[in-house]
């Protein structure tokens, strides 16, 4: 028996199973082909979305899923902008690539009778949106789609594999967790007995991806997938509300109640980064506010991801950049940091801001002879307050980069300038908030030399003095960082007159000395005139893209070598640096709570 089995195995080893031939041609064996991808209907319901459609539709085009297995169901209504035309033009160009396209435009009326503005969610608007979603769901069922996906038209699905990721979870309702500028996302972890949002300790660990996985939650919205193959999905409905429904007339709550009554659990998936969405605005906000908020979502997505591109089937958005009322906008960039330069130029272009790129001085490329030829000497007795080390070459290059800009300001006679570095991220409504601040400063006739728009506040024991009659401005105390500031002509002259190259220290230590707020008296006494008039935006308008320890963190100033000894590296700063970590906790008594806040600032803080 053993010998027979061995003979059979030997014979099989000589056979190529992929080309086994039968006695008759019909008996030839061939492998089975792969299964087709499940059929998915994607519903896009857009209103006043002209500002978001180029980028939003670009993310839909780039989904890594066979387009001939996708049906598009697209509706738009009650628009006061160009949404209908943009959608129609896009559908004409892409319709042949998709399985089917259903197009439901409503040209008129442009508003609901019971709404006061395009951002208000009135009862009639809720009802109309719920009916549209129900019609889309019914279309999916009638075409025997396997899945129904709803995507709001300002949600940016940056992960092209998101659809496959959701399908593989095998849930009746599952949403990809979307990022935002705040704690807000497209799911709830708690719900009150009346159907409203409830804060729970489970939310933040999921939102911040401290816990990763697929989690059962009482609510998902904005973007989610329904598995229509599941029997319980037949009981799901967006409209009309369930006969036992008595909660608020709100589209997402009505659907969550429907899922509860169908005994269907909702899930949120956060294993990866899947996309971004803007924080919802209030009813009194404008479409301009909404457009600016959306662009901020695009900027945030570009900080840690490949740059978002608009749809290739639409004309590129038209931008008209300006200098925000400044005589010049300087952006400092090391030539070897092309990635930072490209990201910043994109960010400025999206906000319609024109700039002059300044090639930063690469301190790492300088030798001691070059430094001596420039007449540079270190400030006697200077030692980094956290490491006890002298100046680094990176800090030297950083100082010279800013110094060269101050020289250009004086040589060109520039009254006001904005200086920004290439490793910052912008706050929402950045452009308008900065312009409003400058208009108030000019109106009040404030005498100023330097105004931080981004910094690390080092003095955290007592509050800074608010500037009367000007919103969002305080008198600056001891501060670090030079990632963003405004400089006047007289301020630049004061800095140059101090001859800092003869007594050099890091630029973010030099500036507080010049406005007489440095804690080390020995340093300040080496500069006779310390009369720089320095202020700061409050809250700040720009922040670093990365903090120490973040993935992708690179410091060209602190991770370097000592200025006069190339053999002494400072890479150890990454582990021990307190200078570049997040700001120390500011006590309640030290909060700048008496500063006047502008309407745009309050809008920016209207976050979950």
XYZ file of C-alpha atoms in Angstrom:
608
model
C 0.000 0.000 0.000
C 2.828 2.331 0.882
C 4.573 1.626 -2.445
C 1.346 2.401 -4.346
C 0.885 5.737 -2.599
C 4.487 6.663 -3.290
C 4.012 5.858 -6.983
C 0.914 8.078 -7.148
C 2.763 10.993 -5.541
C 5.666 10.564 -7.932
C 3.348 10.670 -10.948
C 1.561 13.770 -9.633
C 4.870 15.553 -9.182
C 5.409 15.378 -12.950
C 2.036 16.924 -13.703
C 1.589 20.656 -14.224
C -1.826 21.093 -12.630
C -2.338 24.491 -14.263
C -2.341 22.866 -17.706
C -3.917 19.459 -17.041
C -5.268 18.038 -20.285
C -8.343 15.763 -20.400
C -8.957 13.006 -22.925
C -11.505 15.284 -24.659
C -10.983 19.063 -25.144
C -14.080 19.729 -22.998
C -12.352 18.050 -20.061
C -9.495 20.564 -19.856
C -9.218 22.084 -16.380
C -8.765 25.847 -15.908
C -8.700 27.911 -12.691
C -11.831 29.921 -11.818
C -11.732 33.671 -12.371
C -11.885 36.114 -9.463
C -15.193 37.381 -8.110
C -16.367 40.766 -9.283
C -16.287 43.544 -6.711
C -19.598 44.043 -4.873
C -21.981 46.556 -6.420
C -22.025 49.874 -4.544
C -24.333 52.844 -4.924
C -22.701 56.076 -3.716
C -25.141 58.867 -2.897
C -23.964 62.468 -3.158
C -26.440 65.098 -1.977
C -24.985 68.582 -2.371
C -26.229 72.045 -1.562
C -24.224 75.260 -1.969
C -21.056 73.175 -2.355
C -19.269 75.103 -5.093
C -16.302 75.688 -2.761
C -15.809 72.007 -1.879
C -16.748 70.127 -5.068
C -13.386 70.244 -6.927
C -11.532 68.569 -4.045
C -14.447 66.425 -2.899
C -15.118 64.998 -6.369
C -11.392 64.420 -6.787
C -11.438 62.097 -3.763
C -14.437 60.210 -5.203
C -12.605 59.751 -8.535
C -9.543 58.383 -6.750
C -11.335 55.693 -4.746
C -9.481 52.442 -5.325
C -12.571 50.562 -6.424
C -13.749 49.422 -9.895
C -15.826 52.277 -11.262
C -17.942 49.917 -13.357
C -19.154 48.412 -10.051
C -20.180 51.824 -8.697
C -23.492 53.556 -9.358
C -23.604 57.291 -8.667
C -26.782 58.850 -7.316
C -26.376 62.632 -7.314
C -28.854 65.265 -6.190
C -28.623 69.002 -5.593
C -31.207 71.574 -4.552
C -31.870 75.090 -3.276
C -28.513 76.509 -4.401
C -27.447 80.130 -4.457
C -24.062 79.261 -5.979
C -22.751 77.301 -8.968
C -23.170 73.794 -7.495
C -25.605 72.529 -10.146
C -23.407 73.500 -13.093
C -20.252 72.016 -11.539
C -21.967 68.707 -10.772
C -23.549 68.506 -14.227
C -20.231 69.192 -15.979
C -18.470 66.589 -13.854
C -21.113 63.914 -14.423
C -21.017 64.446 -18.193
C -17.279 63.710 -18.169
C -17.255 60.725 -15.800
C -20.591 58.998 -16.454
C -19.191 56.463 -18.939
C -16.703 55.171 -16.367
C -19.411 54.296 -13.813
C -22.045 51.556 -13.912
C -24.942 53.999 -13.847
C -25.504 57.650 -12.992
C -28.761 59.068 -11.643
C -28.966 62.863 -11.669
C -31.603 64.777 -9.675
C -31.123 68.555 -9.842
C -33.611 71.079 -8.476
C -32.890 74.507 -9.938
C -35.568 76.476 -8.081
C -36.427 77.632 -5.493
C -33.079 78.812 -4.136
C -34.134 78.689 -0.495
C -36.627 77.004 1.823
C -39.562 79.180 2.948
C -38.851 78.567 6.642
C -35.096 79.273 6.647
C -33.354 82.551 7.460
C -30.142 81.755 5.617
C -28.325 79.020 3.685
C -26.643 77.661 6.831
C -29.838 77.214 8.834
C -31.245 73.698 9.140
C -34.975 74.385 9.125
C -37.697 71.749 9.468
C -38.416 71.805 5.734
C -34.739 71.406 4.913
C -34.405 68.413 7.242
C -37.452 66.788 5.670
C -36.220 67.360 2.122
C -32.749 65.923 2.824
C -34.251 62.868 4.525
C -36.520 62.257 1.525
C -33.569 62.534 -0.858
C -31.551 60.027 1.162
C -34.494 57.661 1.269
C -34.889 57.947 -2.509
C -31.199 57.127 -2.953
C -31.487 54.140 -0.615
C -34.536 52.909 -2.521
C -32.646 53.195 -5.822
C -29.843 51.073 -4.361
C -32.340 48.410 -3.305
C -34.099 48.405 -6.670
C -30.831 47.899 -8.580
C -29.898 45.066 -6.211
C -26.793 46.888 -4.998
C -24.773 45.073 -2.382
C -23.850 48.261 -0.549
C -25.140 51.801 -0.129
C -22.619 54.538 0.720
C -23.571 58.038 1.778
C -20.912 60.765 1.593
C -21.474 64.416 2.509
C -20.074 66.771 -0.107
C -17.538 68.421 2.185
C -16.033 65.146 3.463
C -12.584 64.431 2.049
C -11.861 60.700 1.740
C -8.082 60.891 1.526
C -7.562 57.135 1.880
C -8.359 55.629 -1.546
C -8.868 52.178 0.000
C -11.550 53.361 2.419
C -14.400 51.573 0.612
C -12.641 48.202 0.711
C -11.721 48.762 4.372
C -15.361 49.321 5.287
C -16.569 46.311 3.286
C -14.058 44.012 4.975
C -15.447 44.892 8.422
C -18.644 42.995 7.513
C -20.950 45.316 9.477
C -24.472 46.392 8.576
C -23.611 50.071 9.221
C -20.000 51.198 9.516
C -18.374 54.617 9.177
C -14.741 55.587 8.642
C -13.671 57.931 11.418
C -12.923 61.335 9.883
C -10.439 63.861 11.275
C -11.162 67.534 11.909
C -9.366 70.532 13.363
C -10.956 69.798 16.741
C -12.349 66.877 18.712
C -15.329 66.783 16.351
C -15.811 63.717 14.151
C -18.601 61.797 12.411
C -19.609 59.566 15.332
C -20.943 59.754 18.875
C -20.035 57.507 21.783
C -23.004 58.532 23.888
C -26.629 59.553 23.390
C -29.144 60.905 25.876
C -32.581 59.424 26.393
C -33.910 62.224 24.135
C -31.497 61.368 21.313
C -29.018 64.205 21.811
C -25.222 64.053 21.986
C -23.774 62.919 25.304
C -20.138 63.303 26.334
C -18.498 60.075 27.440
C -14.930 59.122 28.484
C -14.825 56.615 25.616
C -14.906 59.288 22.890
C -11.473 60.944 23.023
C -9.382 57.707 23.098
C -11.182 56.575 19.925
C -11.068 60.018 18.295
C -7.334 60.398 19.037
C -6.694 56.776 17.978
C -5.298 55.829 21.365
C -7.631 52.873 20.944
C -7.800 51.494 17.414
C -10.330 49.113 15.942
C -13.977 48.940 14.919
C -16.185 50.166 17.763
C -19.912 49.903 18.442
C -21.383 53.399 18.809
C -24.918 54.843 18.991
C -24.415 57.288 16.123
C -22.488 57.667 12.871
C -23.191 60.347 10.290
C -21.840 62.286 7.292
C -20.061 59.303 5.667
C -20.984 55.654 6.224
C -21.645 52.354 4.459
C -24.754 50.148 4.685
C -24.522 46.453 3.800
C -27.740 45.810 1.866
C -27.060 42.057 1.829
C -27.877 41.914 5.531
C -31.497 41.061 6.207
C -31.883 43.690 8.921
C -30.949 46.436 6.441
C -34.422 46.116 4.904
C -35.862 47.824 8.005
C -33.578 50.861 7.770
C -35.110 54.127 6.598
C -34.143 57.790 6.425
C -37.758 58.866 5.908
C -40.404 58.855 7.184
C -39.381 58.696 10.843
C -40.265 55.482 12.648
C -43.832 55.435 13.951
C -42.524 55.424 17.533
C -40.113 58.294 16.943
C -40.574 61.263 19.295
C -37.102 62.848 19.367
C -35.908 66.018 17.616
C -36.640 66.274 13.892
C -33.024 65.890 12.800
C -31.815 63.741 9.908
C -28.979 61.936 11.696
C -31.002 61.293 14.856
C -33.971 59.994 12.850
C -31.722 57.491 11.067
C -29.980 56.435 14.292
C -33.399 55.716 15.803
C -34.321 53.684 12.708
C -31.183 51.586 13.174
C -32.005 51.071 16.848
C -35.540 49.911 16.046
C -34.172 47.569 13.342
C -31.804 46.130 15.952
C -28.823 47.226 13.841
C -25.672 48.309 15.644
C -23.665 51.194 14.196
C -19.865 50.978 14.107
C -16.990 53.414 13.585
C -13.641 52.307 12.140
C -10.443 54.121 13.147
C -7.597 51.725 12.319
C -6.142 54.200 9.789
C -6.603 57.800 8.695
C -9.487 57.760 6.226
C -10.277 61.408 5.653
C -11.205 64.841 6.977
C -14.297 66.950 7.509
C -14.864 70.547 8.613
C -16.343 71.421 11.972
C -20.022 72.417 11.476
C -20.743 76.121 11.632
C -23.697 77.904 13.188
C -26.895 79.045 11.500
C -25.728 82.677 11.438
C -22.532 81.869 9.540
C -22.147 82.650 5.848
C -21.176 80.598 2.811
C -17.866 82.499 2.876
C -17.303 81.181 6.398
C -18.109 77.689 5.175
C -15.728 77.984 2.216
C -12.883 79.182 4.456
C -13.565 76.404 6.950
C -13.455 73.818 4.163
C -10.175 75.158 2.775
C -8.748 74.830 6.269
C -9.712 71.133 6.183
C -7.771 70.808 2.916
C -4.741 72.480 4.530
C -4.909 70.168 7.543
C -5.144 67.119 5.288
C -2.025 68.269 3.452
C 0.079 68.591 6.609
C 0.593 64.847 7.091
C -0.587 63.366 3.808
C 0.171 63.563 0.122
C -1.238 66.845 -1.217
C -4.885 66.750 -2.178
C -5.541 67.414 -5.836
C -8.816 68.757 -7.269
C -10.793 66.703 -9.775
C -9.021 66.291 -13.089
C -12.427 66.574 -14.757
C -13.086 70.118 -13.575
C -11.297 73.413 -14.258
C -8.843 74.260 -11.452
C -10.206 76.710 -8.858
C -9.414 80.325 -9.677
C -7.244 82.047 -7.049
C -6.417 85.763 -6.790
C -3.548 86.064 -4.293
C -2.653 89.278 -2.490
C -0.317 90.329 0.326
C -3.057 90.810 2.953
C -2.353 94.543 3.028
C 1.330 94.135 3.937
C 4.105 95.628 1.824
C 5.649 92.156 1.659
C 5.038 88.607 2.852
C 8.281 86.685 3.397
C 8.338 82.881 3.597
C 11.618 81.361 4.824
C 12.590 77.992 3.390
C 15.757 75.923 3.231
C 16.390 74.970 -0.389
C 16.957 71.340 0.619
C 13.470 71.262 2.197
C 11.567 71.228 -1.094
C 8.675 69.292 0.477
C 8.070 72.052 3.010
C 8.326 74.736 0.351
C 5.759 73.022 -1.867
C 3.337 72.440 1.007
C 3.576 76.045 2.176
C 3.162 77.468 -1.321
C 0.060 75.295 -1.741
C -1.303 76.462 1.612
C -0.720 80.108 0.766
C -2.189 79.696 -2.721
C -5.342 78.082 -1.312
C -5.776 81.084 0.992
C -5.009 83.497 -1.850
C -1.870 84.851 -0.208
C 1.099 86.001 -2.312
C 4.588 85.643 -0.860
C 8.281 86.076 -1.582
C 10.272 82.908 -0.884
C 13.462 83.638 1.035
C 16.188 81.025 0.755
C 17.176 80.344 4.339
C 20.803 80.400 5.407
C 21.846 76.778 5.849
C 23.876 76.936 9.027
C 24.992 73.334 8.635
C 26.785 74.289 5.420
C 28.767 77.138 7.010
C 32.326 76.705 8.245
C 34.095 78.643 10.963
C 36.013 80.770 8.439
C 32.770 82.021 6.849
C 31.358 82.783 10.267
C 34.445 84.797 11.247
C 34.432 86.713 7.949
C 30.890 87.889 8.698
C 32.062 89.327 12.008
C 29.839 86.979 13.991
C 30.608 86.513 17.670
C 28.577 84.669 20.256
C 26.989 86.502 23.170
C 29.489 86.167 26.048
C 28.274 83.703 28.632
C 25.378 82.385 26.523
C 24.327 78.835 27.287
C 21.123 77.127 26.172
C 18.826 77.219 29.232
C 17.752 73.599 28.803
C 20.928 71.832 27.677
C 23.816 73.982 28.838
C 25.252 73.972 25.314
C 26.327 76.874 23.078
C 24.589 77.976 19.906
C 24.080 75.348 17.183
C 24.815 75.862 13.508
C 21.126 75.404 12.821
C 20.288 78.238 15.218
C 22.972 80.360 13.582
C 21.423 79.819 10.156
C 17.959 80.558 11.511
C 19.111 83.855 13.014
C 20.828 84.938 9.797
C 17.735 84.081 7.757
C 15.606 86.441 9.842
C 18.405 89.026 10.024
C 18.584 89.144 6.219
C 14.838 89.818 6.065
C 15.164 92.686 8.560
C 17.902 94.141 6.340
C 15.678 93.855 3.263
C 12.788 95.548 5.089
C 15.030 98.521 5.863
C 16.712 98.628 2.435
C 13.337 98.568 0.631
C 11.634 100.841 3.150
C 8.791 98.355 3.766
C 6.318 99.841 6.231
C 4.787 96.534 7.354
C 5.802 92.973 6.575
C 4.697 89.477 7.488
C 7.387 86.860 8.137
C 6.530 83.155 8.229
C 8.592 79.977 8.369
C 7.905 76.879 6.302
C 6.928 74.496 9.107
C 3.697 76.043 10.321
C 0.000 75.292 10.056
C -2.674 77.951 9.846
C -5.635 78.466 12.125
C -9.098 78.467 10.567
C -10.131 81.833 9.033
C -6.442 82.842 9.194
C -6.522 85.426 6.426
C -9.608 87.304 7.554
C -8.642 87.194 11.228
C -5.218 88.641 10.454
C -6.647 91.310 8.161
C -9.246 92.279 10.769
C -6.526 92.541 13.408
C -4.419 94.806 11.215
C -7.407 97.029 10.403
C -8.120 97.521 14.110
C -4.447 98.234 14.838
C -4.409 100.876 12.103
C -7.728 102.348 13.241
C -6.521 102.711 16.827
C -3.130 104.066 15.756
C -1.205 101.507 17.804
C 2.541 102.099 17.861
C 4.085 98.678 17.292
C 7.322 97.068 16.122
C 6.707 93.328 16.377
C 3.501 91.290 16.594
C 3.723 87.531 17.025
C 1.078 85.495 15.219
C 2.667 82.229 16.351
C 4.886 81.605 19.355
C 5.481 79.495 22.425
C 4.531 81.500 25.480
C 7.236 80.887 28.098
C 5.970 83.102 30.890
C 3.073 81.115 32.310
C 2.743 82.514 35.842
C 0.635 85.606 35.185
C -1.546 86.871 32.362
C -0.354 89.215 29.661
C -1.897 92.663 29.386
C -4.714 92.965 26.857
C -4.534 95.891 24.429
C -7.577 98.168 24.915
C -10.054 98.573 22.040
C -8.326 95.961 19.849
C -9.656 92.437 19.578
C -7.314 89.477 20.029
C -4.133 91.355 20.960
C -1.933 91.303 24.081
C 1.412 92.784 25.093
C 3.922 89.974 24.553
C 5.888 88.550 27.461
C 8.861 86.154 27.276
C 8.225 83.955 24.223
C 9.940 81.390 22.015
C 9.661 80.610 18.298
C 9.687 82.815 15.224
C 7.387 80.746 13.038
C 5.193 83.776 12.311
C 5.321 87.498 13.135
C 4.591 90.949 11.743
C 7.422 93.456 11.567
C 7.267 97.224 11.093
C 9.972 99.286 9.442
C 10.876 100.983 12.713
C 11.027 97.595 14.424
C 13.480 96.245 11.844
C 15.640 99.340 12.267
C 15.768 98.826 16.036
C 16.821 95.198 15.627
C 19.611 96.054 13.177
C 20.834 98.966 15.290
C 21.394 96.542 18.172
C 24.145 94.889 16.059
C 23.168 91.366 17.082
C 25.835 89.650 14.948
C 28.423 90.874 17.424
C 26.543 89.269 20.343
C 24.636 86.431 18.773
C 22.257 84.034 20.460
C 19.164 82.220 19.111
C 16.762 84.601 17.411
C 13.861 83.606 19.684
C 16.037 84.554 22.694
C 17.171 87.809 21.069
C 13.693 89.174 20.408
C 12.486 88.990 24.061
C 15.709 90.755 25.072
C 14.856 93.561 22.681
C 11.420 94.062 24.260
C 12.929 93.772 27.762
C 11.190 90.543 28.751
C 14.020 88.029 28.952
C 14.429 86.325 32.355
C 18.265 86.337 32.213
C 19.375 89.839 33.211
C 22.991 89.236 32.214
C 21.899 88.759 28.603
C 19.724 91.858 28.557
C 22.413 94.098 30.021
C 24.607 93.476 26.978
C 22.047 95.312 24.797
C 21.695 98.945 25.812
C 18.425 99.814 24.075
C 15.634 97.315 24.692
C 12.646 99.331 23.524
C 11.052 97.069 20.900
C 7.256 97.389 21.137
C 6.112 93.768 20.993
C 2.621 92.304 20.980
C 1.003 88.980 20.199
C -2.196 87.778 18.625
C -4.401 86.056 21.207
C -5.374 83.394 20.361
C -2.503 82.602 18.022
C -3.067 82.326 14.274
C -0.351 79.796 13.350
C 1.137 76.723 15.032
C 3.972 74.280 14.244
C 3.153 71.415 11.897
C 4.949 69.002 14.242
C 5.992 68.966 17.876
C 8.930 67.077 19.344
C 8.237 63.357 19.211
C 5.564 63.592 16.508
C 5.974 61.306 13.498
C 7.828 63.300 10.847
C 9.305 65.796 13.331
C 12.540 67.365 12.022
C 14.367 70.289 13.638
C 16.985 71.994 11.479
C 17.941 74.299 14.347
C 18.336 71.998 17.330
C 19.342 68.756 15.624
C 22.636 70.104 14.345
C 26.219 70.697 15.516
C 27.720 73.277 17.861
C 28.440 76.490 15.925
C 32.246 76.365 16.280
C 32.851 72.612 16.537
C 31.461 70.292 13.868
C 32.440 67.219 15.873
C 29.938 67.981 18.636
C 26.488 66.966 17.447
C 23.261 67.984 19.152
C 21.035 65.143 17.982
C 20.485 64.347 21.641
C 18.276 67.452 21.818
C 15.448 65.423 20.278
C 15.220 63.323 23.433
C 15.780 66.008 26.054
C 14.456 69.175 24.503
C 11.892 71.097 26.488
C 12.341 74.094 24.213
C 10.460 72.543 21.304
C 7.867 70.576 23.231
C 4.361 71.840 23.682
C 3.904 74.879 25.843
C 3.922 74.365 29.581
C 0.507 74.367 31.203
C -0.757 77.864 31.860
C -2.542 78.289 35.153
C -6.082 79.660 35.312
C -4.776 82.896 36.803
C -2.327 83.323 33.909
C -4.863 82.808 31.105
C -5.275 85.859 28.882
C -8.974 85.850 29.670
C -9.568 89.615 29.507
C -8.641 89.954 25.833
C -11.412 91.131 23.514
C -12.591 88.330 21.199
C -13.777 88.908 17.643
C -16.784 87.161 16.011
C -14.489 85.055 13.786
C -12.522 83.975 16.833
C -15.733 82.859 18.548
C -16.706 80.948 15.403
C -13.336 79.189 15.409
C -13.904 78.132 19.034
C -17.406 76.747 18.357
C -16.073 73.201 18.376
C -16.959 69.979 20.125
